[in-house]
mmCIF file of C-alpha atoms and ligand atoms in Angstrom:
data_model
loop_
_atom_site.group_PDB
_atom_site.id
_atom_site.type_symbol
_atom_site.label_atom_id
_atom_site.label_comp_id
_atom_site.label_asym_id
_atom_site.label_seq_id
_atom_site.Cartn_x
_atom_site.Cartn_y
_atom_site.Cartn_z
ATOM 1 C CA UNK A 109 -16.130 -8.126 -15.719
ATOM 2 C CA UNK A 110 -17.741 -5.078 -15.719
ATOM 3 C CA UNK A 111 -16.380 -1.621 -15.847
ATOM 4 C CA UNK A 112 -18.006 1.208 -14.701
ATOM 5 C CA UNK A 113 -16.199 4.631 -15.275
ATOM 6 C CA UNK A 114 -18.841 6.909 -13.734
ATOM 7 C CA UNK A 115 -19.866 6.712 -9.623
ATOM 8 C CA UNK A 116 -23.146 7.059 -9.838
ATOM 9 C CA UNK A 117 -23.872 4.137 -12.433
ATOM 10 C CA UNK A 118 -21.187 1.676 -9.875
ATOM 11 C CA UNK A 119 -23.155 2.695 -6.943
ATOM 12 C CA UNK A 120 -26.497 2.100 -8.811
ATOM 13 C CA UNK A 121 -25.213 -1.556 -9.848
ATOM 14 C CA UNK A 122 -23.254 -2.313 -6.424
ATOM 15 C CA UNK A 123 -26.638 -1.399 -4.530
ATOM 16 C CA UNK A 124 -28.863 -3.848 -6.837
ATOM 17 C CA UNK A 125 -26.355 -6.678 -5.459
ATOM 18 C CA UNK A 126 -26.603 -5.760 -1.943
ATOM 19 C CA UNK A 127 -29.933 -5.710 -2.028
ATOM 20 C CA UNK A 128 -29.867 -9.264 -3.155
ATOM 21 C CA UNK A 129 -27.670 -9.701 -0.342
ATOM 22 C CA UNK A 130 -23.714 -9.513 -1.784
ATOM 23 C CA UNK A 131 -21.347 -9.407 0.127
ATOM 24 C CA UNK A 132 -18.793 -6.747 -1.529
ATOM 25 C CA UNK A 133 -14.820 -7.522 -1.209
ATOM 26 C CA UNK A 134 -12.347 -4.466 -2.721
ATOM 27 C CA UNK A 135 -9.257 -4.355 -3.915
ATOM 28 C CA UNK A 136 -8.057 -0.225 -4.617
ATOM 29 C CA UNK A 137 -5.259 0.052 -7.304
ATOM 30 C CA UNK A 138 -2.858 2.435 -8.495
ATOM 31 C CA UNK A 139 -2.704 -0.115 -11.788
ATOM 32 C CA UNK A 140 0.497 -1.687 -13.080
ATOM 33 C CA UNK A 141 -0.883 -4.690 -11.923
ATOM 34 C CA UNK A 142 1.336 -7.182 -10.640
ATOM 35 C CA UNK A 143 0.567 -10.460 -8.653
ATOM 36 C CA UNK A 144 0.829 -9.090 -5.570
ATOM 37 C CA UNK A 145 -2.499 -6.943 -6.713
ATOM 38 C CA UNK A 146 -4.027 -10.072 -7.905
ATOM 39 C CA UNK A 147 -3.291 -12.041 -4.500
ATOM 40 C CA UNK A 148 -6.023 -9.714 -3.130
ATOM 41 C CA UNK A 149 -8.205 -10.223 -5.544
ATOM 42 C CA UNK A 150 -8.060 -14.026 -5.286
ATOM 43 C CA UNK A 151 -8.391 -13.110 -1.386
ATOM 44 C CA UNK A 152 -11.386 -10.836 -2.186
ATOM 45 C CA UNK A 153 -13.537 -13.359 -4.341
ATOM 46 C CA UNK A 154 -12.766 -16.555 -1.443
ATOM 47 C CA UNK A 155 -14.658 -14.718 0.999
ATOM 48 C CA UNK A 156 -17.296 -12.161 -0.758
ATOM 49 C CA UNK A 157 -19.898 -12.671 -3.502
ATOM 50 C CA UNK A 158 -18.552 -9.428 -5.650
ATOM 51 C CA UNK A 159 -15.256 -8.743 -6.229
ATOM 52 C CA UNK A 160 -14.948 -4.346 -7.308
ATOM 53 C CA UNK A 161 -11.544 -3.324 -7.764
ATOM 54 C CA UNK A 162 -10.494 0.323 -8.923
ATOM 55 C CA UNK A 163 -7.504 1.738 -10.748
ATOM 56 C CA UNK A 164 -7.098 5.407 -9.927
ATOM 57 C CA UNK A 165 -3.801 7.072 -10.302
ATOM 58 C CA UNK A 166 -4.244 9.394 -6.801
ATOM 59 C CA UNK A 167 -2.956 12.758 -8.032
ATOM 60 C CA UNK A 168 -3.134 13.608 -3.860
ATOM 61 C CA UNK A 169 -1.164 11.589 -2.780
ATOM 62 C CA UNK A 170 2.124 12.046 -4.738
ATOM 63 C CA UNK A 171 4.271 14.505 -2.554
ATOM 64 C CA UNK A 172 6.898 14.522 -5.266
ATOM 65 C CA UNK A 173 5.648 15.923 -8.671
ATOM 66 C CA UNK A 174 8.158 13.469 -10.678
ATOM 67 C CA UNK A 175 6.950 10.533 -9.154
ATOM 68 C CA UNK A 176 3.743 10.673 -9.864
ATOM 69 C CA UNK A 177 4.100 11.829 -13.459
ATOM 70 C CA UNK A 178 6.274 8.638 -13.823
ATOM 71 C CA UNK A 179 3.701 6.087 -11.720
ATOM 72 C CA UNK A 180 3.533 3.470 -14.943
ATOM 73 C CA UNK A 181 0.178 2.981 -16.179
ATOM 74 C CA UNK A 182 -0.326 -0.538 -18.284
ATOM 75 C CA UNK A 183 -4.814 -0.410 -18.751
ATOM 76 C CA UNK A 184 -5.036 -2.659 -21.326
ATOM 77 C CA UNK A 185 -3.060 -5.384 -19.734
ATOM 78 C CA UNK A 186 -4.197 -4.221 -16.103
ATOM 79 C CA UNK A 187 -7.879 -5.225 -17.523
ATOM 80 C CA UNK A 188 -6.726 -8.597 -19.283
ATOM 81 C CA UNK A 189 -5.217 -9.599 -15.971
ATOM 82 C CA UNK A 190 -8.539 -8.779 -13.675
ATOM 83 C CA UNK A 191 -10.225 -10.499 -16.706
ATOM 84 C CA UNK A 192 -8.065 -13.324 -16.281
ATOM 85 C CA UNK A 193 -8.911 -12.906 -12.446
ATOM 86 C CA UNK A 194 -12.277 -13.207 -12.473
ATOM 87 C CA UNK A 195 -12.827 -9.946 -10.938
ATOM 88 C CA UNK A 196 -16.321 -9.201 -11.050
ATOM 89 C CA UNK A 197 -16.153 -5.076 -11.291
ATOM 90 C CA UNK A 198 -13.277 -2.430 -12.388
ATOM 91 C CA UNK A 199 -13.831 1.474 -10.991
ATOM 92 C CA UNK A 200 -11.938 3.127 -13.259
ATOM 93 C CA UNK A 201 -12.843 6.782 -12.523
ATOM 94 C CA UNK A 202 -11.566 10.169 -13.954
ATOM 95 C CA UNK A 203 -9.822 12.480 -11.705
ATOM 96 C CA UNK A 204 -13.122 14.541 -11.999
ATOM 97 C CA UNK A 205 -15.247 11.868 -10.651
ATOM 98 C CA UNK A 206 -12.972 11.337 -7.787
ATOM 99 C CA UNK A 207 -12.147 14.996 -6.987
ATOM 100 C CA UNK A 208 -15.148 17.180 -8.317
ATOM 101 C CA UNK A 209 -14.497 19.704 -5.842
ATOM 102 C CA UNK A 210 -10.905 19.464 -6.602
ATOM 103 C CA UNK A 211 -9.950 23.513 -5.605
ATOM 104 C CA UNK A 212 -11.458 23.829 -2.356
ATOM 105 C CA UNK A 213 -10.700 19.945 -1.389
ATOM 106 C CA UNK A 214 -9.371 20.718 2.196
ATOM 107 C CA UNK A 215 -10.268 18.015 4.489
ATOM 108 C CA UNK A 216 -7.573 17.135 7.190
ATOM 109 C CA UNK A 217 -7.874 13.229 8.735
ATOM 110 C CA UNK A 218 -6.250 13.393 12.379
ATOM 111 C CA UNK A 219 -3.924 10.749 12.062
ATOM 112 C CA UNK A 220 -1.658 11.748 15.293
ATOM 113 C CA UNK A 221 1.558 9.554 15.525
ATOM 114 C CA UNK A 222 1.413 7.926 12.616
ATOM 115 C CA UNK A 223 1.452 10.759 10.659
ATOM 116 C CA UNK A 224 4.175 12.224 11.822
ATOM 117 C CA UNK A 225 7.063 8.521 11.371
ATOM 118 C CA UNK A 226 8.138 6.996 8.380
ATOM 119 C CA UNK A 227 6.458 7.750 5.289
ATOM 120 C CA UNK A 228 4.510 10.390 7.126
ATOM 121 C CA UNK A 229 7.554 12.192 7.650
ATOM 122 C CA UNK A 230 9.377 11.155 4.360
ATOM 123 C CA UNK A 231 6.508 12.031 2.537
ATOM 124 C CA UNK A 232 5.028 14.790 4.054
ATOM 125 C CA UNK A 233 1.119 14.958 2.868
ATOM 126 C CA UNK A 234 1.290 12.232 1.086
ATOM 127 C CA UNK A 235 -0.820 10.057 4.151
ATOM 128 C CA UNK A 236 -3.685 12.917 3.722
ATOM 129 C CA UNK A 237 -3.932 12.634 0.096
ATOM 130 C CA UNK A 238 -4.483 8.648 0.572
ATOM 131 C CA UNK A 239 -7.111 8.849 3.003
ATOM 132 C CA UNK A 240 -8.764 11.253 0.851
ATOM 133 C CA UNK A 241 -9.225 9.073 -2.075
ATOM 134 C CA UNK A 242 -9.574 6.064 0.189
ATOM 135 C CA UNK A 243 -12.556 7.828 1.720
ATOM 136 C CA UNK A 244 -14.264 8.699 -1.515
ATOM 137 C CA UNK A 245 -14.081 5.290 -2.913
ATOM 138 C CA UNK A 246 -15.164 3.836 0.048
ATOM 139 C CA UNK A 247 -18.382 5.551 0.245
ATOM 140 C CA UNK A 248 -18.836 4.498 -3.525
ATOM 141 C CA UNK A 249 -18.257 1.012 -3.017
ATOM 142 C CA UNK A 250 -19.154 0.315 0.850
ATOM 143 C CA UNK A 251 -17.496 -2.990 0.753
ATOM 144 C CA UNK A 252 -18.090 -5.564 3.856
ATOM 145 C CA UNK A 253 -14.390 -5.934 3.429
ATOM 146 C CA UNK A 254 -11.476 -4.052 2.423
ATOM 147 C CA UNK A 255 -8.483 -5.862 0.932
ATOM 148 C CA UNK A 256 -4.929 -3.852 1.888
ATOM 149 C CA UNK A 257 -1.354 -5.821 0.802
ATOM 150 C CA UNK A 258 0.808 -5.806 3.917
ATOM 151 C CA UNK A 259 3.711 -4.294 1.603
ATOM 152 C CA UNK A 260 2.625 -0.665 2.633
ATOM 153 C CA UNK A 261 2.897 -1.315 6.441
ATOM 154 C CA UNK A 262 2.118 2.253 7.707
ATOM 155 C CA UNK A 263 -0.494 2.141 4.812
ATOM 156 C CA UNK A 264 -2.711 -0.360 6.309
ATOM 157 C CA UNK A 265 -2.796 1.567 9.706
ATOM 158 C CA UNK A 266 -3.248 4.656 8.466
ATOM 159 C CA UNK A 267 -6.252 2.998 5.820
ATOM 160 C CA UNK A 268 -7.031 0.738 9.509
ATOM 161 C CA UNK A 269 -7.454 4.300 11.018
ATOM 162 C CA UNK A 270 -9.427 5.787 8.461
ATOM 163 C CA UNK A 271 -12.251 3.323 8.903
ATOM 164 C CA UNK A 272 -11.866 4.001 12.557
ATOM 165 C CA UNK A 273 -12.298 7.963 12.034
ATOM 166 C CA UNK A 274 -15.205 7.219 10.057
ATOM 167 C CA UNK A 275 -17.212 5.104 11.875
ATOM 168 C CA UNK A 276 -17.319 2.370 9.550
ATOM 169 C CA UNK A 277 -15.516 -0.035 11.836
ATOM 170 C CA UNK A 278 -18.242 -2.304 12.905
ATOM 171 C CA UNK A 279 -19.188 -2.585 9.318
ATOM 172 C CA UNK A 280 -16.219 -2.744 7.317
ATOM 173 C CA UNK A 281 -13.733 -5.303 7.794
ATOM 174 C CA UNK A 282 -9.862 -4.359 7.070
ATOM 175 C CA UNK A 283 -7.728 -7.339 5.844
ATOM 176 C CA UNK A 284 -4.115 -7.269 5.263
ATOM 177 C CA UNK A 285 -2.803 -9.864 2.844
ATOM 178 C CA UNK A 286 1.182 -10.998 3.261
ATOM 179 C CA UNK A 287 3.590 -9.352 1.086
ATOM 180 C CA UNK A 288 4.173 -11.018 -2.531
ATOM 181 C CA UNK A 289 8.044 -11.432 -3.938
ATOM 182 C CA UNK A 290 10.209 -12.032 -6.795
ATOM 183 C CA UNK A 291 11.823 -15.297 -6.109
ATOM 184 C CA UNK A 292 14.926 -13.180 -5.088
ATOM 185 C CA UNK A 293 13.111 -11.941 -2.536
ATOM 186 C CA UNK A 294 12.592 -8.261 -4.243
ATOM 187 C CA UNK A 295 8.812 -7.119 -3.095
ATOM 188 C CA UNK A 296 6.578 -6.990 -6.118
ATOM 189 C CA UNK A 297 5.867 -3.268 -6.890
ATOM 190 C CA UNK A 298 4.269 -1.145 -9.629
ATOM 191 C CA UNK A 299 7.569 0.729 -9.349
ATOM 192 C CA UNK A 300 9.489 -1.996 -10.014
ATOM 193 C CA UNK A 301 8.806 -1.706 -13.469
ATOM 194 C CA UNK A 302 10.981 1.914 -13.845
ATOM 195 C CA UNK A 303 14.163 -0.219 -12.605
ATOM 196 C CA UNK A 304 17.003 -0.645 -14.922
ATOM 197 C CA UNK A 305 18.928 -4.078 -15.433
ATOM 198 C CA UNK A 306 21.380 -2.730 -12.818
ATOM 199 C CA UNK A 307 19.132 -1.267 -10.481
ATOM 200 C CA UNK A 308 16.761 -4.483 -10.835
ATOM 201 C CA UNK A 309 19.730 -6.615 -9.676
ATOM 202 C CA UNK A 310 20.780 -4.480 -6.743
ATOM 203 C CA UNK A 311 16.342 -3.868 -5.979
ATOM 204 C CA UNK A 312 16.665 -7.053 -3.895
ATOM 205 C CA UNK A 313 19.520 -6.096 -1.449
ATOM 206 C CA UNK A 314 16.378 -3.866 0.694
ATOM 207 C CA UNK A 315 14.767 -7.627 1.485
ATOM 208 C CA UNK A 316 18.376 -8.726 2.407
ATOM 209 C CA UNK A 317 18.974 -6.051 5.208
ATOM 210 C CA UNK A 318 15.304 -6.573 6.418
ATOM 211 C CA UNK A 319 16.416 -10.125 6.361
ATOM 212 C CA UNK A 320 19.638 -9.468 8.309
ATOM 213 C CA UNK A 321 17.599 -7.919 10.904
ATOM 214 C CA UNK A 322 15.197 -10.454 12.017
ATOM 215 C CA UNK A 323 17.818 -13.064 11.619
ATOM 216 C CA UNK A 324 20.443 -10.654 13.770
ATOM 217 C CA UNK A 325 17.629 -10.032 16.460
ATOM 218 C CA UNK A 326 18.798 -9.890 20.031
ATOM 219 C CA UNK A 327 16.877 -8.636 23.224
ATOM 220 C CA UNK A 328 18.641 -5.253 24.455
ATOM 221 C CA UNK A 329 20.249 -2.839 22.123
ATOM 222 C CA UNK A 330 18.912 -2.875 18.416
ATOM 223 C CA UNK A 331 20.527 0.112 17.304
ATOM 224 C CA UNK A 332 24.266 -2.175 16.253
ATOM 225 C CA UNK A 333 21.501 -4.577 13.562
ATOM 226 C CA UNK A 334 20.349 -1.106 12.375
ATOM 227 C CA UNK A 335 23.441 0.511 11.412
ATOM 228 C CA UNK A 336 24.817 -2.855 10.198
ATOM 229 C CA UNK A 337 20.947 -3.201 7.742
ATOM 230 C CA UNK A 338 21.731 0.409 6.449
ATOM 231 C CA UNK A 339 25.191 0.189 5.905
ATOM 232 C CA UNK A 340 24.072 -3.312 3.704
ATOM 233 C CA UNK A 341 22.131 -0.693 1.469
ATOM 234 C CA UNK A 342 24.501 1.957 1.299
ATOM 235 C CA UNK A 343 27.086 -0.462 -0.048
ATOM 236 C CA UNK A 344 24.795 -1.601 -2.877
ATOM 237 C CA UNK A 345 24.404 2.473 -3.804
ATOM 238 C CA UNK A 346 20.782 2.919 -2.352
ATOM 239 C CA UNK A 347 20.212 6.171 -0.347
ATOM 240 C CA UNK A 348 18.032 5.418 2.567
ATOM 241 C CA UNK A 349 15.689 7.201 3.974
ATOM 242 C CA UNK A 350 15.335 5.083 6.907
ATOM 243 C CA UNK A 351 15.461 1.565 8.497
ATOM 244 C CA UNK A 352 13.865 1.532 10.967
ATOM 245 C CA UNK A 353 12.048 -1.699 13.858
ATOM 246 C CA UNK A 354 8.937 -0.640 15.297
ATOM 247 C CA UNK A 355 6.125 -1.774 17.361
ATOM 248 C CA UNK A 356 4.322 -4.040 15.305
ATOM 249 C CA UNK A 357 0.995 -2.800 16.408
ATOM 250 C CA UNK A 358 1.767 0.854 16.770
ATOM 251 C CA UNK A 359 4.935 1.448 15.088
ATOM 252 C CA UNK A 360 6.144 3.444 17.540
ATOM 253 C CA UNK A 361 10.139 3.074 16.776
ATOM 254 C CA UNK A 362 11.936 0.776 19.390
ATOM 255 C CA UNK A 363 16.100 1.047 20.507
ATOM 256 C CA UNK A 364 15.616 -1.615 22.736
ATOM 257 C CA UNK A 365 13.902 -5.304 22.755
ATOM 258 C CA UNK A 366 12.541 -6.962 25.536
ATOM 259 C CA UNK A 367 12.115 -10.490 23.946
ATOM 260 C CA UNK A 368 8.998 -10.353 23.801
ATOM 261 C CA UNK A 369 6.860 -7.283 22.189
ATOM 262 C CA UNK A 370 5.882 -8.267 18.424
ATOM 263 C CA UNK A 371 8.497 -5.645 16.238
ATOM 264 C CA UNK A 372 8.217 -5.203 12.333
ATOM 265 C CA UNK A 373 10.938 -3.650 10.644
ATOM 266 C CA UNK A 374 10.415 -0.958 7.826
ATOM 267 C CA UNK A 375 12.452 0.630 5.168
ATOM 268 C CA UNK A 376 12.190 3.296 2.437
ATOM 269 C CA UNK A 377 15.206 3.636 0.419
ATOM 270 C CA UNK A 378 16.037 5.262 -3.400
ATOM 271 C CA UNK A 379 17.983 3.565 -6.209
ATOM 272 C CA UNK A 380 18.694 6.566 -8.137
ATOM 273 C CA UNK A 381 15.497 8.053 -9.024
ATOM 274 C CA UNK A 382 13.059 5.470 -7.628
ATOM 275 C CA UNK A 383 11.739 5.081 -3.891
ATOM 276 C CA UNK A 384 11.106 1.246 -2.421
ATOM 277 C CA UNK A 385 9.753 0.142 0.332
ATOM 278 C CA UNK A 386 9.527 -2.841 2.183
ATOM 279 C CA UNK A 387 8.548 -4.286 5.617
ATOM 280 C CA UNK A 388 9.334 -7.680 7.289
ATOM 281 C CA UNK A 389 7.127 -8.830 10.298
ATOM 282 C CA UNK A 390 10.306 -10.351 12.951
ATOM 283 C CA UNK A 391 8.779 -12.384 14.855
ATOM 284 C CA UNK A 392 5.236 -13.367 13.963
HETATM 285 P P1 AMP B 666 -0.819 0.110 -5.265
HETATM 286 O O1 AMP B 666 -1.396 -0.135 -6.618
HETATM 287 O O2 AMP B 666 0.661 0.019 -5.224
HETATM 288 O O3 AMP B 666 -1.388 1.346 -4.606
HETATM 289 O O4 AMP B 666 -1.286 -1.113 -4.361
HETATM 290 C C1 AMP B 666 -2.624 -1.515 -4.269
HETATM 291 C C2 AMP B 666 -2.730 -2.539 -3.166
HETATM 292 O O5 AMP B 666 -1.905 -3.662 -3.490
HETATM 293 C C3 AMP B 666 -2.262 -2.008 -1.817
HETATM 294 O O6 AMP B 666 -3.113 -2.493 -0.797
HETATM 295 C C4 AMP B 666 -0.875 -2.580 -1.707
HETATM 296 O O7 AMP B 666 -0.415 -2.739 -0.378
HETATM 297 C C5 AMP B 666 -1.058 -3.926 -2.386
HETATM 298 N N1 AMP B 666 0.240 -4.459 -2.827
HETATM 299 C C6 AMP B 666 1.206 -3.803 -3.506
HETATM 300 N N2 AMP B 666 2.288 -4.587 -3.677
HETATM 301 C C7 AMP B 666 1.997 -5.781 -3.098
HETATM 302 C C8 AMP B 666 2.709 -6.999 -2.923
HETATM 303 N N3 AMP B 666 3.951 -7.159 -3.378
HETATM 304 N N4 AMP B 666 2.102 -8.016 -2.269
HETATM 305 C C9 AMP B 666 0.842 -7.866 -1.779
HETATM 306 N N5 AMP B 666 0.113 -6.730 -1.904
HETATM 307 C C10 AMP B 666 0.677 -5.697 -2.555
#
């Protein structure tokens, strides 16, 4: 693997290979890699020639100070894994080489409605700060295709979006890979890691009320399989910010089902200090 730490000496290499005709796959990382991370990568390096993934802590996109000075950070075993991968390239750039204009950084990506649901009200700002770095290591690496885990639901469309805004839609190819889990059904997650023994044991009762819901569906009212979901959290001592079923191609937040349209449903919850989320497609 190699790992480039500088832009211009990745975007020197990665236009060698595409003038040899690579195809470029990507995989963008927070780090604390987990196989859920690797999943894409083993996605990325089926279908493309090159396989760049990056680890870049996003400083922009952390609405809440704590969290992100918290966000675990493993390198050395991060690299060992992509090693172990086979990942061809690691972007592991300084907050510098991302952000040199850090102070006067005031871009503003028009992401309407889904800006303003979900995490994009939970965590206001925090949608902004990840298309910014999205944006900048896109135009670094100007992959063929984009590897997104379908664990940050509202992610992918916003990331979907950003490509969209861009113009890079004809050229860039969004995939969304399914979510990976602990065999008790918790969602793998980088955050995962700041759980306690008791929090870890009570983690996977978010999968259980996402559960409840798509196997509680009923056309009509949805509202009485919502309360019931939350209430399942509450009892094991989360605090949730939401729980929500939504259009699975919009998420615009349904009350009512009609049997047919395709729903998803979302949640965001804390146990004690740290914030999960998780998504469940209900009927694919
Ligand atoms: P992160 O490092 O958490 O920013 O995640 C980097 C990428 O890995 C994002 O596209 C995530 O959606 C994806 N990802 C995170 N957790 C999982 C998981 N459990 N299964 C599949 N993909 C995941």
């Amino acid at each position: 693997m190699v790992l480039f730490k500088k832009s211009a000496a990745l975007q020197k290499w990665l236009g060698k290979q595409r003038k040899k005709g690579k195809i470029i796959g990507f995989v963008p990382t927070m780090g604390a890699l987990h196989d859920g991370h690797l999943s894409l990568i083993e996605a990325s390096k089926k279908h493309n020639s090159i396989t760049v993934s990056s680890i870049f802590v996003n400083p922009t996109q952390f609405n809440d100070p704590a969290d992100f000075e918290k966000y675990p950070i493993t390198l050395e075993k991060d690299i060992q894994l992509l090693e172990q991968a086979d990942c061809d390239v690691l972007f592991l750039p300084s907050v510098s080489e991302i952000y040199p204009e850090w102070a006067t950084a005031n871009e503003q990506y028009d992401l309407g409605y889904l800006e303003t649901i979900l995490e994009g009200k939970y965590r206001p700002g925090h949608f902004q700060g990840v298309c910014k770095v999205v944006k900048r290591l896109l135009e670094k690496v100007q992959p063929g295709n984009l590897y997104l885990g379908q664990k940050d639901y509202q992610q992918c469309m916003v990331i979907t979006k950003l490509t969209e805004l861009m113009g890079w839609k004809n050229t860039m190819k969004v995939n969304i890979c399914p979510t990976l889990r602990e065999p008790d059904g918790l969602a793998m997650s980088s955050r995962n890691m700041r759980l306690d023994k008791e929090e870890r044991e009570k983690a996977p009762a978010i999968y259980r009320a996402l559960t409840y819901i798509k196997s509680n569906l009923q056309k009509g009212d949805l509202q009485p399989v919502k309360v019931k979901a939350l209430q399942m959290l509450v009892d094991q001592g989360f605090k949730p910010d939401y729980i929500e079923i939504a259009d699975a191609a919009t998420l615009q937040l349904s009350n009512e089902w009609d049997g047919r349209q395709k729903l998803v449903t979302v949640a965001a919850a804390f146990l004690n200090e740290v914030r999960l989320i998780d998504n469940l497609l209900l009927n694919d």
